[in-house]
Coordinates of C-alpha atoms in Angstrom, one line a residue:
M1 CA 140.9 149.2 136.8
K2 CA 137.4 147.3 137.4
A3 CA 135.8 149.9 136.6
A4 CA 137.5 150.6 132.5
S5 CA 136.3 146.7 132.4
I6 CA 132.5 147.3 132.6
L7 CA 133.0 151.0 130.4
V8 CA 134.6 148.0 127.7
A9 CA 131.9 146.2 127.7
A10 CA 128.6 148.6 128.2
L11 CA 130.3 149.7 125.3
S12 CA 130.3 146.8 123.3
V13 CA 127.0 145.6 124.5
L14 CA 125.2 149.4 123.1
C15 CA 127.4 148.2 119.5
L16 CA 126.2 145.8 119.0
T17 CA 122.6 146.5 119.7
Q18 CA 122.7 149.2 117.8
G19 CA 124.1 147.1 114.8
A20 CA 121.8 144.6 114.8
P21 CA 118.1 144.5 112.7
A22 CA 115.3 145.6 115.0
A23 CA 113.0 141.3 114.4
E24 CA 110.8 140.9 112.0
T25 CA 107.2 141.3 113.1
F26 CA 104.1 139.1 111.9
E27 CA 100.6 139.3 111.8
D28 CA 99.3 136.3 113.4
K29 CA 95.1 135.9 112.1
L30 CA 94.7 133.0 114.4
V31 CA 95.6 134.9 117.5
S32 CA 93.4 138.0 116.6
T33 CA 90.2 135.5 115.2
P34 CA 87.2 135.7 117.7
T35 CA 85.4 132.9 119.4
S36 CA 81.7 134.2 118.2
P37 CA 78.9 132.2 117.2
E38 CA 79.3 133.0 113.3
V39 CA 82.5 132.2 113.3
M40 CA 81.9 128.9 115.1
A41 CA 79.7 128.4 111.8
K42 CA 81.9 129.2 108.9
G43 CA 84.9 127.2 110.3
Q44 CA 82.6 124.1 110.8
E45 CA 81.2 125.0 107.2
I46 CA 84.2 124.6 105.5
D47 CA 86.4 122.4 108.0
G48 CA 83.1 119.6 106.7
Y49 CA 83.4 120.3 103.5
Q50 CA 87.5 119.9 103.1
L51 CA 86.9 116.6 105.0
A52 CA 84.2 115.8 102.5
V53 CA 86.5 116.5 99.6
S54 CA 89.4 114.9 101.5
A55 CA 87.5 111.6 102.3
Y56 CA 85.4 111.1 99.2
A57 CA 88.9 111.2 97.0
W58 CA 90.4 108.5 99.8
G59 CA 87.6 106.2 100.2
Y60 CA 85.9 106.7 96.5
P61 CA 87.7 103.8 95.0
L62 CA 86.9 101.4 97.9
V63 CA 83.2 102.2 97.3
R64 CA 83.1 101.9 94.4
M65 CA 84.8 98.2 94.4
E66 CA 82.3 97.6 96.8
R67 CA 79.6 98.1 94.6
V68 CA 81.1 97.0 91.4
V69 CA 81.7 93.4 93.0
R70 CA 77.7 92.7 93.6
Q71 CA 77.3 94.7 90.3
Y72 CA 79.4 91.8 88.1
T73 CA 77.9 88.9 90.7
D74 CA 74.1 89.5 89.6
V75 CA 74.0 87.3 86.7
P76 CA 71.5 88.4 84.3
S77 CA 68.8 86.2 82.8
P78 CA 69.2 85.4 79.8
K79 CA 72.5 86.8 80.3
P80 CA 74.1 89.4 77.3
A81 CA 77.6 88.2 74.4
T82 CA 79.1 91.0 76.2
S83 CA 78.8 90.4 79.5
Y84 CA 80.9 89.2 81.6
R85 CA 79.2 88.9 85.0
A86 CA 79.7 85.8 87.2
P87 CA 78.8 84.1 90.2
L88 CA 81.1 84.9 93.6
N89 CA 84.8 83.0 93.1
Q90 CA 83.7 82.3 89.2
I91 CA 85.1 82.8 86.1
G92 CA 82.9 84.8 84.1
W93 CA 83.6 85.6 80.3
A94 CA 82.1 88.0 77.4
S95 CA 81.7 85.9 74.6
E96 CA 82.0 89.5 72.4
L97 CA 83.8 92.5 71.9
A98 CA 82.2 95.4 73.5
T99 CA 79.0 97.4 72.1
P100 CA 77.5 100.6 73.2
D101 CA 75.2 98.3 74.3
A102 CA 77.3 97.1 76.6
K103 CA 77.4 99.0 79.7
D104 CA 79.0 97.9 82.7
M105 CA 82.0 99.4 82.0
P106 CA 82.6 102.5 80.9
T107 CA 84.9 103.5 78.3
A108 CA 85.2 99.7 77.8
N109 CA 87.6 98.2 74.1
N110 CA 87.5 96.6 71.4
D111 CA 90.1 94.7 70.9
T112 CA 89.1 91.9 74.2
Y113 CA 86.8 90.0 75.2
Y114 CA 87.2 90.8 78.8
M115 CA 86.4 88.9 81.8
S116 CA 85.9 88.8 85.7
A117 CA 85.9 87.2 88.0
V118 CA 85.2 88.5 92.4
V119 CA 86.7 86.1 94.7
K120 CA 85.8 86.2 98.0
L121 CA 89.3 84.8 100.2
D122 CA 88.4 82.5 103.1
R123 CA 91.4 80.7 101.9
P124 CA 93.8 81.1 99.0
Y125 CA 92.4 80.6 95.3
I126 CA 94.4 78.3 92.2
L127 CA 94.1 80.4 89.2
S128 CA 94.9 78.1 86.7
V129 CA 95.6 79.8 83.0
P130 CA 95.8 77.4 79.5
D131 CA 98.6 77.8 76.8
T132 CA 97.4 81.1 74.7
Q133 CA 100.1 79.6 71.7
D134 CA 101.7 83.8 72.3
R135 CA 98.0 85.2 71.8
Y136 CA 97.8 88.1 73.8
Y137 CA 96.4 87.9 77.9
V138 CA 96.4 89.8 80.9
V139 CA 94.6 89.0 84.0
N140 CA 95.5 91.6 87.1
I141 CA 94.9 90.8 90.0
F142 CA 92.8 94.2 91.8
N143 CA 92.3 94.7 96.1
M144 CA 89.6 96.7 97.2
W145 CA 91.0 99.7 96.9
Q146 CA 91.4 99.3 93.4
E147 CA 94.6 98.9 93.5
L148 CA 96.9 96.1 91.1
E149 CA 98.5 94.3 93.0
H150 CA 99.8 91.2 90.3
Y151 CA 100.0 90.6 86.9
I152 CA 99.8 87.6 84.9
G153 CA 99.6 87.2 80.8
R154 CA 102.2 87.4 78.5
R155 CA 104.3 90.4 79.1
T156 CA 105.4 89.5 82.3
T157 CA 104.3 85.9 83.1
G158 CA 104.4 84.8 79.5
T159 CA 101.7 82.6 77.9
A160 CA 102.5 78.7 78.9
A161 CA 99.8 76.9 80.6
A162 CA 100.6 77.7 84.9
R163 CA 98.7 77.8 88.6
Y164 CA 99.2 80.7 90.5
A165 CA 97.5 80.8 94.0
I166 CA 96.0 83.9 95.6
V167 CA 96.9 84.2 98.6
P168 CA 95.1 85.9 101.6
P169 CA 95.9 87.5 104.5
G170 CA 97.6 86.2 107.1
W171 CA 97.1 83.3 105.8
K172 CA 99.8 80.5 106.5
G173 CA 99.6 76.9 105.0
D174 CA 101.2 74.6 102.0
L175 CA 100.8 74.9 98.3
P176 CA 101.0 72.6 95.8
A177 CA 104.5 72.6 94.8
D178 CA 103.8 73.4 91.1
V179 CA 102.0 77.0 92.3
K180 CA 103.4 80.3 92.1
R181 CA 101.4 81.8 95.1
L182 CA 100.8 85.5 95.0
D183 CA 100.4 87.6 98.2
V184 CA 96.8 89.7 98.2
T185 CA 96.4 92.4 100.9
T186 CA 92.6 92.3 101.2
D187 CA 89.8 89.3 101.8
K188 CA 88.2 90.3 98.7
V189 CA 90.3 90.2 95.0
W190 CA 88.5 91.1 91.8
L191 CA 90.8 89.2 89.1
W192 CA 89.7 91.7 85.6
G193 CA 91.1 89.8 82.5
R194 CA 91.4 90.6 78.6
L195 CA 91.9 87.7 75.8
R196 CA 93.1 89.4 72.1
I197 CA 90.6 88.6 69.2
A198 CA 91.5 90.3 66.2
Q199 CA 88.3 91.4 64.4
G200 CA 87.4 88.9 61.0
E201 CA 89.2 85.7 62.6
P202 CA 87.0 83.0 64.0
V203 CA 85.7 83.5 67.1
A204 CA 85.3 79.2 68.1
P205 CA 89.1 78.4 69.0
V206 CA 88.9 81.7 71.2
L207 CA 86.0 80.8 73.5
A208 CA 86.9 77.2 73.1
L209 CA 90.5 78.9 74.6
Q210 CA 88.0 80.4 77.0
K211 CA 86.8 78.1 79.1
Q212 CA 90.2 76.8 80.1
F213 CA 90.6 78.9 82.4
R214 CA 89.9 78.4 86.0
L215 CA 89.7 79.2 89.4
E216 CA 89.3 76.9 92.8
P217 CA 90.0 77.5 96.0
L218 CA 92.3 75.5 97.5
G219 CA 91.0 72.2 98.2
G220 CA 88.6 71.7 96.1
V221 CA 85.0 72.8 95.6
A222 CA 83.1 72.0 98.5
S223 CA 78.3 72.4 98.6
N224 CA 78.6 75.8 100.4
D225 CA 81.3 77.5 97.9
E226 CA 78.1 77.6 95.0
A227 CA 75.8 78.8 97.0
A228 CA 78.1 81.8 98.2
A229 CA 77.1 84.9 97.5
L230 CA 77.9 89.4 99.0
E231 CA 75.8 90.7 101.0
P232 CA 73.6 94.1 100.1
L233 CA 75.4 97.6 100.8
P234 CA 73.0 99.1 103.0
S235 CA 70.2 101.8 100.9
I236 CA 71.1 104.7 100.6
A237 CA 68.2 105.8 99.0
G238 CA 67.8 109.2 99.2
E239 CA 70.1 110.2 101.9
S240 CA 72.0 113.1 100.9
L241 CA 74.8 112.0 102.9
G242 CA 74.8 108.2 101.6
F243 CA 78.2 107.6 100.5
F244 CA 79.7 108.0 104.0
K245 CA 77.3 105.3 104.9
H246 CA 78.7 103.1 102.2
L247 CA 82.3 104.0 102.9
A248 CA 81.7 102.6 106.5
A249 CA 80.0 99.1 105.6
A250 CA 83.0 98.9 103.1
L251 CA 85.7 99.8 106.1
K252 CA 83.7 97.3 107.9
D253 CA 85.4 94.9 105.3
N254 CA 88.5 96.1 105.1
Q255 CA 91.4 98.0 106.8
V256 CA 92.6 101.1 107.0
K257 CA 95.6 100.8 106.2
P258 CA 98.9 102.0 108.4
V259 CA 100.3 104.7 106.5
D260 CA 96.0 105.8 105.9
Q261 CA 96.0 105.9 110.3
A262 CA 96.0 109.5 110.7
L263 CA 94.1 110.9 108.1
F264 CA 91.2 108.3 108.8
A265 CA 91.4 109.7 112.1
Q266 CA 90.4 113.2 111.2
F267 CA 86.9 112.1 109.7
A268 CA 86.0 111.4 113.4
R269 CA 84.8 115.0 113.3
I270 CA 82.5 114.4 110.7
G271 CA 81.1 111.1 112.5
L272 CA 82.8 108.4 110.5
T273 CA 84.8 106.0 112.1
E274 CA 85.9 102.0 112.5
N275 CA 82.9 101.8 113.9
G276 CA 80.9 103.2 111.2
F277 CA 78.7 106.5 110.2
D278 CA 76.9 108.5 112.8
P279 CA 76.1 112.1 111.5
S280 CA 73.4 112.6 114.5
K281 CA 76.0 115.0 116.2
L282 CA 77.3 117.6 113.2
S283 CA 75.9 120.6 113.4
E284 CA 73.9 122.0 110.6
S285 CA 77.3 123.7 109.6
T286 CA 79.0 120.7 109.2
R287 CA 75.7 118.6 107.2
K288 CA 75.9 121.9 105.0
G289 CA 79.6 122.0 104.5
L290 CA 79.7 117.9 104.2
Q291 CA 76.8 117.9 101.3
R292 CA 78.8 120.2 99.4
G293 CA 82.0 119.0 100.1
L294 CA 79.9 115.5 98.2
E295 CA 79.0 117.9 95.7
D296 CA 82.0 119.7 94.3
A297 CA 84.1 116.2 94.7
P298 CA 84.2 114.5 91.3
D299 CA 85.3 117.6 90.3
V300 CA 88.8 118.0 92.8
V301 CA 88.9 113.6 91.2
V302 CA 89.0 114.8 87.7
S303 CA 91.3 118.0 88.0
S304 CA 93.8 115.7 89.2
L305 CA 94.4 114.6 86.1
A306 CA 95.8 118.3 85.7
S307 CA 98.7 117.7 87.9
T308 CA 100.0 113.7 87.4
A309 CA 99.5 113.6 83.8
V310 CA 100.9 115.6 80.6
N311 CA 100.0 116.4 77.6
R312 CA 102.3 115.6 74.2
N313 CA 101.0 117.4 71.9
G314 CA 97.7 117.7 72.6
W315 CA 97.1 114.1 74.0
T316 CA 96.4 113.0 77.8
W317 CA 99.3 111.4 79.1
A318 CA 98.9 109.3 82.7
T319 CA 101.2 106.8 84.2
G320 CA 101.4 105.7 87.8
L321 CA 98.0 103.3 87.9
D322 CA 99.6 100.4 89.1
S323 CA 101.5 102.6 92.0
F324 CA 99.5 105.2 92.8
G325 CA 101.2 106.1 96.4
F326 CA 99.4 109.0 97.9
N327 CA 97.8 110.2 95.2
Y328 CA 94.8 109.9 95.9
P329 CA 92.7 111.7 93.5
L330 CA 94.2 109.8 90.9
R331 CA 93.2 106.8 92.3
A332 CA 89.7 108.1 92.6
M333 CA 89.5 108.9 89.1
V334 CA 90.9 105.3 87.5
A335 CA 88.4 103.8 90.1
G336 CA 85.1 105.5 87.5
S337 CA 85.7 106.4 84.5
Y338 CA 88.8 103.9 83.9
L339 CA 88.4 100.7 86.4
G340 CA 90.5 98.5 85.7
G341 CA 92.9 100.1 83.6
N342 CA 96.8 99.0 82.8
G343 CA 99.9 100.5 84.2
E344 CA 101.8 101.9 81.1
K345 CA 104.2 98.8 80.8
E346 CA 101.4 96.4 80.0
A347 CA 99.0 99.2 78.0
M348 CA 99.0 103.2 77.6
Y349 CA 96.2 104.5 76.9
P350 CA 96.5 108.6 75.9
L351 CA 93.2 110.5 75.3
R352 CA 92.4 113.0 73.7
S353 CA 89.3 115.7 74.0
T354 CA 90.4 118.7 72.6
D355 CA 92.1 119.6 68.5
S356 CA 95.0 121.2 67.3
D357 CA 93.4 124.4 68.4
G358 CA 92.5 122.9 72.3
N359 CA 88.7 123.4 71.7
L360 CA 86.8 120.3 73.2
L361 CA 85.8 117.6 69.9
S362 CA 82.6 117.9 68.8
G363 CA 81.0 115.7 65.9
A364 CA 79.6 119.1 64.2
N365 CA 83.0 119.2 62.9
R366 CA 85.6 117.5 61.2
Y367 CA 88.9 116.1 62.3
V368 CA 92.2 114.2 60.6
I369 CA 94.6 112.2 62.7
K370 CA 97.4 111.2 60.9
F371 CA 99.9 108.4 61.7
D372 CA 103.5 108.6 60.3
R373 CA 104.5 105.2 60.7
E374 CA 102.0 102.2 62.7
P375 CA 102.9 103.0 66.5
P376 CA 105.3 100.4 67.6
V377 CA 103.8 98.3 69.9
N378 CA 104.5 94.5 71.3
A379 CA 101.5 93.6 71.0
F380 CA 98.8 95.3 69.0
W381 CA 96.7 99.3 69.0
S382 CA 93.8 101.2 68.3
L383 CA 92.3 104.4 68.4
T384 CA 88.8 104.0 69.7
M385 CA 85.7 106.7 69.9
Y386 CA 83.7 107.1 72.9
D387 CA 80.7 109.6 73.5
D388 CA 82.2 112.4 76.2
A389 CA 78.4 112.1 77.8
D390 CA 78.1 108.3 79.3
K391 CA 81.6 107.4 78.1
M392 CA 80.8 104.9 75.8
L393 CA 81.0 102.8 72.6
V394 CA 79.3 105.1 69.7
A395 CA 76.5 103.8 68.0
N396 CA 77.4 104.0 64.1
P397 CA 75.9 102.8 60.7
I398 CA 78.6 100.5 59.7
A399 CA 79.3 99.3 64.0
R400 CA 82.7 100.3 63.5
Y401 CA 84.0 101.5 67.5
K402 CA 87.9 101.2 66.9
V403 CA 90.6 101.9 63.8
G404 CA 93.5 99.3 64.9
T405 CA 95.2 96.7 63.6
D406 CA 93.8 94.0 63.0
T407 CA 90.7 96.6 61.3
Q408 CA 90.1 95.0 58.3
G409 CA 90.9 97.3 54.8
L410 CA 93.2 100.0 57.1
V411 CA 94.7 101.8 54.3
K412 CA 98.3 103.3 54.8
A413 CA 100.4 105.3 51.7
A414 CA 103.2 104.3 50.3
D415 CA 105.3 105.6 53.3
G416 CA 103.7 104.1 55.8
S417 CA 101.7 106.7 57.0
I418 CA 97.9 105.8 58.5
T419 CA 95.0 108.7 58.2
I420 CA 92.0 108.5 59.6
P421 CA 88.9 110.8 59.3
V422 CA 87.4 111.4 62.4
Q423 CA 83.6 112.4 61.9
A424 CA 79.8 111.6 62.5
D425 CA 78.9 111.5 58.7
K426 CA 80.9 108.9 56.5
P427 CA 83.5 110.8 53.7
D428 CA 83.5 110.3 50.5
G429 CA 85.5 108.0 48.4
D430 CA 88.7 106.3 49.7
A431 CA 88.6 108.7 53.1
A432 CA 85.7 105.9 53.9
A433 CA 88.6 102.9 54.2
N434 CA 90.0 104.0 57.6
W435 CA 86.9 106.2 59.2
L436 CA 86.3 106.7 63.0
P437 CA 82.6 107.6 62.6
A438 CA 81.5 110.2 65.6
P439 CA 78.6 111.3 67.4
K440 CA 76.6 113.8 67.0
G441 CA 77.6 115.6 70.3
N442 CA 81.1 116.2 72.0
F443 CA 84.1 113.0 72.4
Y444 CA 87.4 112.4 72.7
V445 CA 89.5 109.3 72.1
I446 CA 91.7 107.2 73.4
L447 CA 94.6 105.2 71.8
R448 CA 95.1 101.3 73.8
L449 CA 98.9 101.8 73.5
Y450 CA 99.2 97.3 74.3
Q451 CA 102.9 96.3 75.2
P452 CA 103.9 99.6 74.2
S453 CA 107.6 99.7 73.4
D454 CA 110.7 101.9 75.3
E455 CA 110.3 104.3 72.1
I456 CA 106.7 105.2 73.3
L457 CA 107.4 105.6 77.1
N458 CA 109.9 107.6 76.8
G459 CA 108.3 109.9 74.7
S460 CA 110.8 109.6 71.3
Y461 CA 107.8 108.4 69.4
P462 CA 105.5 111.4 68.3
L463 CA 102.0 111.1 69.0
P464 CA 99.8 112.4 66.2
Q465 CA 97.4 115.6 65.7
M466 CA 94.2 116.0 66.0
R467 CA 93.5 118.7 63.4
K468 CA 90.3 120.5 62.3
V469 CA 89.2 119.8 58.3
P470 CA 86.6 121.5 56.6

């Protein structure tokens, strides 16, 4: 009986073994890769390359902001009318709309007066805004990562007079009863404002309104407040790895976020730590990878549009500008060419750089954009021309940089449609009334939609085509 049991068990095992498929084997290239000098050099270069690209995409906004806050607090004398620069902790306003000569801001609008204030928060600062009587304005509060933390203005807080306290991290204390508290996450912030002025309207009342925006520290201005200034960033002239030197300097005043600590820890392999940037121990291969990575990283950043934006009838439609999450390349791209951009509920910025056939827009050709009806916005809209080479407005003989809500003499057809010729030379006849002048070379246009309606945001309003014409 015992022998029979043993025999049955053995047969069962045999059947199970014969019926089971053989375990799959996998090639493991890591196990078979030798630790040769050639492999070590190649790996170090690749590691340096990928870490440089990653560190650039992550850290560029911080470097950009630290550079910009110094640039925008360096006030020229005389100060151009299109400039909004001001000393640290003070408000600066442009007193004219941007022109091609205004080089501070790439892709500037031609719809609003710009306001800028760089604030170093050793304590709360009180921003007082006047009653604009429904005139459009917005003041964005950016942290030093170029992240939008608060909106003040027509859409979010209305246009009545009010006071807001911008409160630095960790501050404890009492605020006046009539002040709304706005907490921020970095010790420096950038206030970036826009105040609507329509073409042709009287300028003096709008300039008077600007003066009613006030910024002062809690407790009032002390003598040392007036002399406040930011120390310059270290010189990086002639240094191929200078970006990392500036990033390290910026990190001394701006802590790495807890959610970014694991990513940041990887950069120690290229000499970037909370103590600074030390390239002295880098191998030649790693250094070569870093340099190559810094050269290619801007392409990676710009290409973030391909994965995060959508194409709507040929227009690049990007959202999420006030909620980047972990999309570091998109944050970096916005901090570069589109510094200070609003989130989509405040304003949309569909961008067009190709015609209906997918070819790059060029002043060597002529184009037409036809709106079936005006864009349904709750504020105003404009179609603005930019030179692709420098991202600036385009000089032209009639000093027209955009066509939009306030274009004087704008012609609409009987059915409400608007046809805009887009070309370098002036059109003949009645078409000249809606002409948007283009440069001779490549260009792009941005359709600004301030306070867009749900119809725009959900895509039910069709964006017009850009068609090449004879």
